[in-house]
Short mmCIF file of C-alpha atoms and ligand atoms in Angstrom, two decimals:
data_model
loop_
_atom_site.label_atom_id
_atom_site.label_comp_id
_atom_site.label_asym_id
_atom_site.label_seq_id
_atom_site.Cartn_x
_atom_site.Cartn_y
_atom_site.Cartn_z
CA MET A 16 100.00 91.85 112.44
CA ALA A 17 98.69 88.40 111.71
CA LEU A 18 99.40 85.58 114.15
CA VAL A 19 101.29 82.79 112.41
CA HIS A 20 100.38 79.16 113.05
CA GLY A 21 101.53 75.80 111.72
CA SER A 22 98.55 75.92 109.39
CA THR A 23 99.22 79.43 108.05
CA THR A 24 99.41 79.92 104.28
CA VAL A 25 102.25 82.16 103.06
CA ALA A 26 102.17 84.82 100.35
CA GLY A 27 104.53 87.72 99.77
CA VAL A 28 106.12 90.40 97.63
CA TRP A 29 109.48 90.37 95.86
CA GLY A 30 111.43 93.53 95.09
CA TRP A 31 115.02 94.73 95.07
CA PRO A 32 114.82 96.66 97.31
CA VAL A 33 111.47 95.79 98.87
CA ARG A 34 111.42 97.71 102.13
CA HIS A 35 109.38 100.61 100.71
CA SER A 36 106.51 98.31 99.71
CA ALA A 37 103.05 99.04 101.12
CA SER A 38 101.79 95.63 99.97
CA PRO A 39 102.52 93.74 103.23
CA ALA A 40 100.41 96.22 105.23
CA MET A 41 97.66 96.07 102.59
CA HIS A 42 97.42 92.28 102.25
CA ASN A 43 97.80 91.45 105.93
CA ALA A 44 94.96 93.90 106.63
CA ALA A 45 92.87 92.07 104.04
CA PHE A 46 93.58 88.65 105.58
CA ALA A 47 92.76 90.01 109.05
CA GLU A 48 89.55 91.66 107.80
CA LEU A 49 88.30 88.34 106.42
CA GLY A 50 89.74 86.16 109.20
CA LEU A 51 91.88 84.18 106.73
CA ASP A 52 94.79 82.14 108.12
CA TRP A 53 97.30 83.69 105.71
CA VAL A 54 100.37 85.88 106.12
CA TYR A 55 102.10 88.14 103.57
CA VAL A 56 105.81 88.83 103.88
CA PRO A 57 108.41 90.95 102.03
CA PHE A 58 111.34 89.21 100.28
CA ALA A 59 114.33 91.14 98.96
CA VAL A 60 115.16 89.12 95.84
CA ASP A 61 118.40 89.84 94.01
CA PRO A 62 117.57 89.88 90.27
CA GLN A 63 120.41 87.41 89.70
CA GLY A 64 118.66 84.91 91.98
CA ILE A 65 115.17 85.19 90.50
CA GLY A 66 115.17 81.60 89.17
CA GLU A 67 116.08 80.26 92.61
CA ALA A 68 113.34 82.35 94.16
CA VAL A 69 110.79 80.76 91.78
CA ALA A 70 112.13 77.31 92.71
CA GLY A 71 111.57 78.35 96.33
CA VAL A 72 107.91 79.13 95.64
CA ARG A 73 107.51 75.61 94.29
CA SER A 74 109.40 73.83 97.08
CA LEU A 75 108.11 75.90 100.00
CA GLY A 76 104.46 75.85 98.98
CA ILE A 77 104.11 79.62 98.78
CA ARG A 78 100.61 80.27 97.49
CA GLY A 79 100.88 83.81 96.11
CA VAL A 80 103.55 86.31 95.13
CA ASN A 81 103.56 89.91 93.98
CA VAL A 82 106.56 90.96 91.93
CA THR A 83 107.78 94.52 91.71
CA VAL A 84 110.69 96.56 90.34
CA PRO A 85 113.12 95.43 88.91
CA LEU A 86 111.89 91.83 88.69
CA LYS A 87 108.67 92.14 86.68
CA GLU A 88 110.34 91.61 83.31
CA LEU A 89 112.69 88.88 84.59
CA VAL A 90 110.43 86.34 86.27
CA GLY A 91 108.30 85.17 83.34
CA VAL A 92 110.83 82.74 81.80
CA HIS A 93 110.90 80.71 85.02
CA LEU A 94 107.14 80.10 85.16
CA ASP A 95 104.93 77.34 83.72
CA ASP A 96 102.61 79.75 81.92
CA LEU A 97 101.66 83.39 81.48
CA THR A 98 98.22 84.96 81.19
CA PRO A 99 97.58 86.73 77.86
CA VAL A 100 98.04 90.19 79.42
CA ALA A 101 101.37 89.23 81.05
CA ARG A 102 102.50 87.85 77.69
CA ARG A 103 101.51 91.04 75.84
CA LEU A 104 103.26 93.28 78.38
CA GLY A 105 106.31 91.07 78.87
CA ALA A 106 105.86 91.75 82.57
CA VAL A 107 104.46 89.90 85.58
CA ASN A 108 103.28 91.38 88.89
CA THR A 109 101.47 88.31 90.30
CA LEU A 110 102.34 84.62 90.60
CA PHE A 111 99.47 82.25 91.31
CA TRP A 112 98.82 78.52 91.15
CA ASP A 113 96.38 77.09 88.62
CA SER A 114 95.91 73.30 88.65
CA GLY A 115 99.47 72.70 89.82
CA ARG A 116 100.98 75.14 87.33
CA LEU A 117 102.74 78.30 88.47
CA VAL A 118 101.32 81.13 86.34
CA GLY A 119 102.41 84.77 85.87
CA ASP A 120 99.78 87.46 85.54
CA SER A 121 99.72 91.26 85.44
CA THR A 122 96.94 92.88 87.44
CA ASP A 123 98.26 96.43 86.95
CA GLY A 124 96.16 97.27 83.89
CA PRO A 125 92.92 95.67 85.16
CA GLY A 126 93.63 97.33 88.53
CA PHE A 127 93.94 100.67 86.77
CA LEU A 128 90.56 100.18 85.06
CA SER A 129 89.01 99.19 88.38
CA ALA A 130 90.43 102.38 89.94
CA LEU A 131 88.94 104.45 87.09
CA GLY A 132 85.58 102.83 87.83
CA HIS A 133 85.97 103.95 91.45
CA ALA A 134 86.41 107.52 90.10
CA GLY A 135 83.14 107.11 88.17
CA LEU A 136 84.66 106.40 84.77
CA ARG A 137 83.38 103.08 83.42
CA GLU A 138 82.61 103.53 79.74
CA LEU A 139 85.84 104.12 77.83
CA SER A 140 84.86 102.97 74.37
CA GLY A 141 85.61 105.69 71.81
CA ARG A 142 86.95 108.11 74.43
CA ILE A 143 90.18 110.01 73.79
CA VAL A 144 92.73 109.48 76.59
CA VAL A 145 96.15 111.09 76.98
CA VAL A 146 98.86 109.02 78.70
CA LEU A 147 102.12 110.66 79.79
CA GLY A 148 105.11 108.29 79.95
CA ALA A 149 106.24 105.08 78.28
CA GLY A 150 107.70 102.92 81.07
CA GLY A 151 106.32 99.75 82.59
CA SER A 152 103.33 101.47 84.19
CA ALA A 153 102.45 103.18 80.92
CA ARG A 154 102.52 99.84 79.11
CA ALA A 155 100.00 98.32 81.54
CA VAL A 156 97.77 101.41 81.41
CA VAL A 157 97.82 101.73 77.61
CA ASP A 158 97.13 98.02 77.12
CA ALA A 159 94.13 98.21 79.44
CA LEU A 160 92.74 101.43 77.95
CA ALA A 161 93.14 100.24 74.37
CA GLY A 162 91.53 96.93 75.34
CA ALA A 163 88.56 98.88 76.69
CA GLY A 164 88.19 100.65 73.35
CA ALA A 165 89.75 104.03 74.19
CA ARG A 166 91.71 106.05 71.64
CA VAL A 167 95.01 106.49 73.48
CA LEU A 168 97.45 109.32 72.69
CA VAL A 169 100.88 108.89 74.29
CA ALA A 170 103.49 111.56 75.06
CA ASN A 171 106.94 110.73 76.39
CA ARG A 172 110.05 112.84 76.94
CA THR A 173 112.02 110.33 74.84
CA ARG A 174 109.74 109.93 71.84
CA GLU A 175 111.29 106.69 70.50
CA LYS A 176 110.48 104.90 73.74
CA ALA A 177 106.78 105.60 73.17
CA LEU A 178 106.72 103.84 69.78
CA PRO A 179 106.37 100.27 71.20
CA LEU A 180 103.13 101.43 72.81
CA LEU A 181 101.60 101.60 69.33
CA GLU A 182 101.95 97.79 69.22
CA LEU A 183 99.97 97.59 72.45
CA GLY A 184 97.10 99.51 70.88
CA ALA A 185 97.94 103.19 71.40
CA ALA A 186 96.49 105.26 68.55
CA ASP A 187 99.25 107.86 68.24
CA VAL A 188 102.34 109.43 69.79
CA VAL A 189 102.35 113.19 70.38
CA ASP A 190 105.29 115.46 71.18
CA TRP A 191 106.46 116.09 74.75
CA SER A 192 105.63 119.82 74.54
CA GLU A 193 103.05 122.12 76.10
CA GLU A 194 101.60 122.80 72.69
CA ALA A 195 101.15 119.18 71.60
CA ILE A 196 100.04 117.89 75.00
CA GLY A 197 97.70 120.87 75.49
CA ASP A 198 96.10 120.18 72.12
CA ALA A 199 95.68 116.46 72.85
CA VAL A 200 94.33 117.00 76.38
CA SER A 201 91.85 119.59 75.07
CA ARG A 202 90.31 116.84 72.93
CA SER A 203 90.32 114.22 75.70
CA GLY A 204 88.24 113.35 78.74
CA LEU A 205 90.98 111.59 80.70
CA LEU A 206 94.64 112.40 81.38
CA VAL A 207 96.95 109.87 83.06
CA ASN A 208 100.45 110.65 84.32
CA THR A 209 102.63 107.53 84.57
CA THR A 210 105.96 109.39 84.71
CA SER A 211 107.91 110.14 87.88
CA VAL A 212 107.64 113.90 87.26
CA GLY A 213 106.31 115.35 90.53
CA MET A 214 107.26 112.35 92.67
CA VAL A 215 109.38 112.74 95.82
CA PRO A 216 112.01 114.22 95.73
CA ASP A 217 110.96 116.07 92.53
CA VAL A 218 107.86 117.54 94.22
CA ASP A 219 108.00 120.78 92.20
CA GLY A 220 108.05 118.82 88.95
CA MET A 221 105.15 119.33 86.56
CA PRO A 222 104.69 117.60 83.19
CA PRO A 223 104.21 120.06 80.31
CA VAL A 224 100.42 120.23 80.69
CA PRO A 225 99.13 123.81 80.22
CA ALA A 226 96.55 124.70 82.89
CA GLY A 227 94.21 126.04 80.22
CA CYS A 228 93.54 122.59 78.72
CA LEU A 229 92.21 121.14 82.01
CA ARG A 230 88.43 121.44 82.18
CA VAL A 231 85.57 120.90 84.60
CA GLY A 232 84.43 117.27 84.54
CA MET A 233 87.65 115.90 83.04
CA VAL A 234 89.29 113.05 84.96
CA VAL A 235 93.00 113.43 85.79
CA VAL A 236 94.88 110.48 87.29
CA ASP A 237 98.44 110.67 88.58
CA LEU A 238 99.90 107.25 89.42
CA ILE A 239 102.21 108.94 91.96
CA TYR A 240 101.10 108.59 95.60
CA ASN A 241 104.12 110.19 97.28
CA PRO A 242 103.32 113.05 97.65
CA PRO A 243 99.58 112.32 97.82
CA SER A 244 98.86 115.36 95.66
CA THR A 245 101.31 116.35 92.92
CA ARG A 246 101.46 119.75 91.22
CA LEU A 247 99.56 118.21 88.31
CA LEU A 248 96.74 117.01 90.58
CA ARG A 249 96.58 120.38 92.36
CA ALA A 250 96.28 122.20 89.02
CA ALA A 251 93.62 119.72 87.89
CA ARG A 252 91.61 120.13 91.08
CA GLU A 253 91.75 123.92 90.73
CA ALA A 254 90.42 123.56 87.17
CA GLY A 255 87.46 121.52 88.43
CA CYS A 256 88.63 118.11 87.24
CA VAL A 257 87.90 114.84 89.02
CA VAL A 258 91.31 113.78 90.39
CA GLN A 259 92.80 110.50 91.62
CA ASN A 260 96.31 109.66 92.84
CA GLY A 261 98.09 106.30 92.63
CA VAL A 262 96.71 104.80 95.83
CA GLU A 263 93.56 103.46 94.19
CA MET A 264 95.45 101.63 91.42
CA LEU A 265 97.81 100.18 94.04
CA VAL A 266 94.82 98.93 96.03
CA ARG A 267 92.95 97.57 93.02
CA GLN A 268 95.91 95.67 91.52
CA GLY A 269 96.45 94.18 94.97
CA ALA A 270 92.78 93.28 95.28
CA LEU A 271 92.90 91.40 91.97
CA SER A 272 96.04 89.50 93.06
CA PHE A 273 94.36 88.67 96.38
CA GLU A 274 91.36 87.25 94.54
CA ARG A 275 93.59 85.14 92.28
CA TRP A 276 95.18 83.53 95.36
CA THR A 277 92.26 83.15 97.73
CA GLY A 278 89.22 82.93 95.45
CA VAL A 279 87.52 85.36 97.83
CA THR A 280 86.31 88.90 97.04
CA ALA A 281 88.93 91.34 98.32
CA PRO A 282 87.99 93.80 101.09
CA VAL A 283 89.08 96.91 99.16
CA ASP A 284 88.02 99.42 101.82
CA ALA A 285 90.17 97.72 104.48
CA MET A 286 93.05 97.47 101.99
CA ARG A 287 92.83 101.17 101.10
CA ALA A 288 92.71 102.17 104.78
CA ALA A 289 95.80 100.05 105.47
CA VAL A 290 97.73 101.61 102.58
CA LEU A 291 96.80 105.14 103.63
CA ALA A 292 97.83 104.42 107.24
CA GLU A 293 101.10 102.89 106.08
CA LEU A 294 101.93 105.85 103.81
CA ALA A 295 100.96 108.38 106.50
CA SER A 296 103.18 106.64 109.07
CA ARG A 297 106.20 107.20 106.83
CA THR A 298 105.90 110.96 106.60
CA HIS A 299 105.80 111.47 110.37
P1 LIG B 23 107.52 102.90 85.65
O1 LIG B 23 107.87 101.45 85.76
O2 LIG B 23 106.97 103.49 86.91
O3 LIG B 23 106.66 103.19 84.48
P2 LIG B 23 109.93 103.69 84.31
O4 LIG B 23 109.81 102.46 83.48
O5 LIG B 23 111.25 104.00 84.92
O6 LIG B 23 108.90 103.69 85.50
O7 LIG B 23 109.45 104.95 83.43
C1 LIG B 23 109.62 106.23 83.86
C2 LIG B 23 108.88 107.18 82.93
O8 LIG B 23 108.99 108.50 83.49
C3 LIG B 23 109.43 107.26 81.54
O9 LIG B 23 108.38 107.53 80.65
C4 LIG B 23 110.38 108.47 81.63
O10 LIG B 23 110.61 109.11 80.40
P3 LIG B 23 111.86 108.66 79.45
O11 LIG B 23 111.38 107.45 78.68
O12 LIG B 23 112.09 109.84 78.57
O13 LIG B 23 113.02 108.36 80.36
C5 LIG B 23 109.59 109.37 82.52
N1 LIG B 23 110.39 110.37 83.21
C6 LIG B 23 111.21 110.20 84.28
N2 LIG B 23 111.78 111.37 84.64
C7 LIG B 23 111.31 112.32 83.77
C8 LIG B 23 111.51 113.73 83.63
N3 LIG B 23 112.33 114.41 84.46
N4 LIG B 23 110.86 114.36 82.63
C9 LIG B 23 110.05 113.68 81.80
N5 LIG B 23 109.80 112.36 81.89
C10 LIG B 23 110.43 111.67 82.86
#
């Protein structure tokens, strides 16, 4: 844990609740790794008090904030400006200062692309990608993939909720069925699960992805990190796919926020190690 001095700069994360967040462990490890006189603290912010919390950032001189569920869609109206991606998504996960203006950004999508790069997937232009889900995470992922030139096919249990993703650049919506998803995945090189199917406590949950459509060399990403390996990821590994859970996206979105605040390249290896240690400590 960082030592706090009179000179220490404060950053933090807002959620409601916030106690499950791995971000304090991750960012304090990053500050310690680089010897920066910063500290990162959790704040439980009642959604009804979000405007007062933003006023607090201004009056208390807080230099960086991450925003998580359920505040991401609520904070933007209280800020001086939004980055183009935050404006497109209607969601903010990072507050930072730019020339005296408090700006909202979303590093989730860029963090997702950075995590894909870590898995060896850098060139997405023209590739077919299947995204499962249509919530906030899916919006960030689809926006980033479409921006990188991928042809994104979306499947969601509630089909109507997937339609707004077409406005973010998704190419098509396919049915939430083994047949339709199997057909789409068979044509794709990357499958991304953004739903909570398979997440604790639903650890036996499996999206309707037939095992036969998963192939050697395909990349399968599950944004879930609890459990570390979902049924989907186990099936994908057995089929010879390259697999990645949600830890890397968590680390990479945090790294991009860190860089916005400090102007320093984030120590991603130290951040990943801190997240893994934090998550492991919870299961014991
Ligand atoms: P996040 O912010 O993590 O994206 P979210 O906005 O709550 O979370 O979205 C959850 C996603 O998981 C949605 O796509 C949801 O599907 P619906 O739009 O049909 O609700 C999906 N999801 C959750 N539980 C599911 C289940 N049991 N089967 C299929 N999809 C599920």
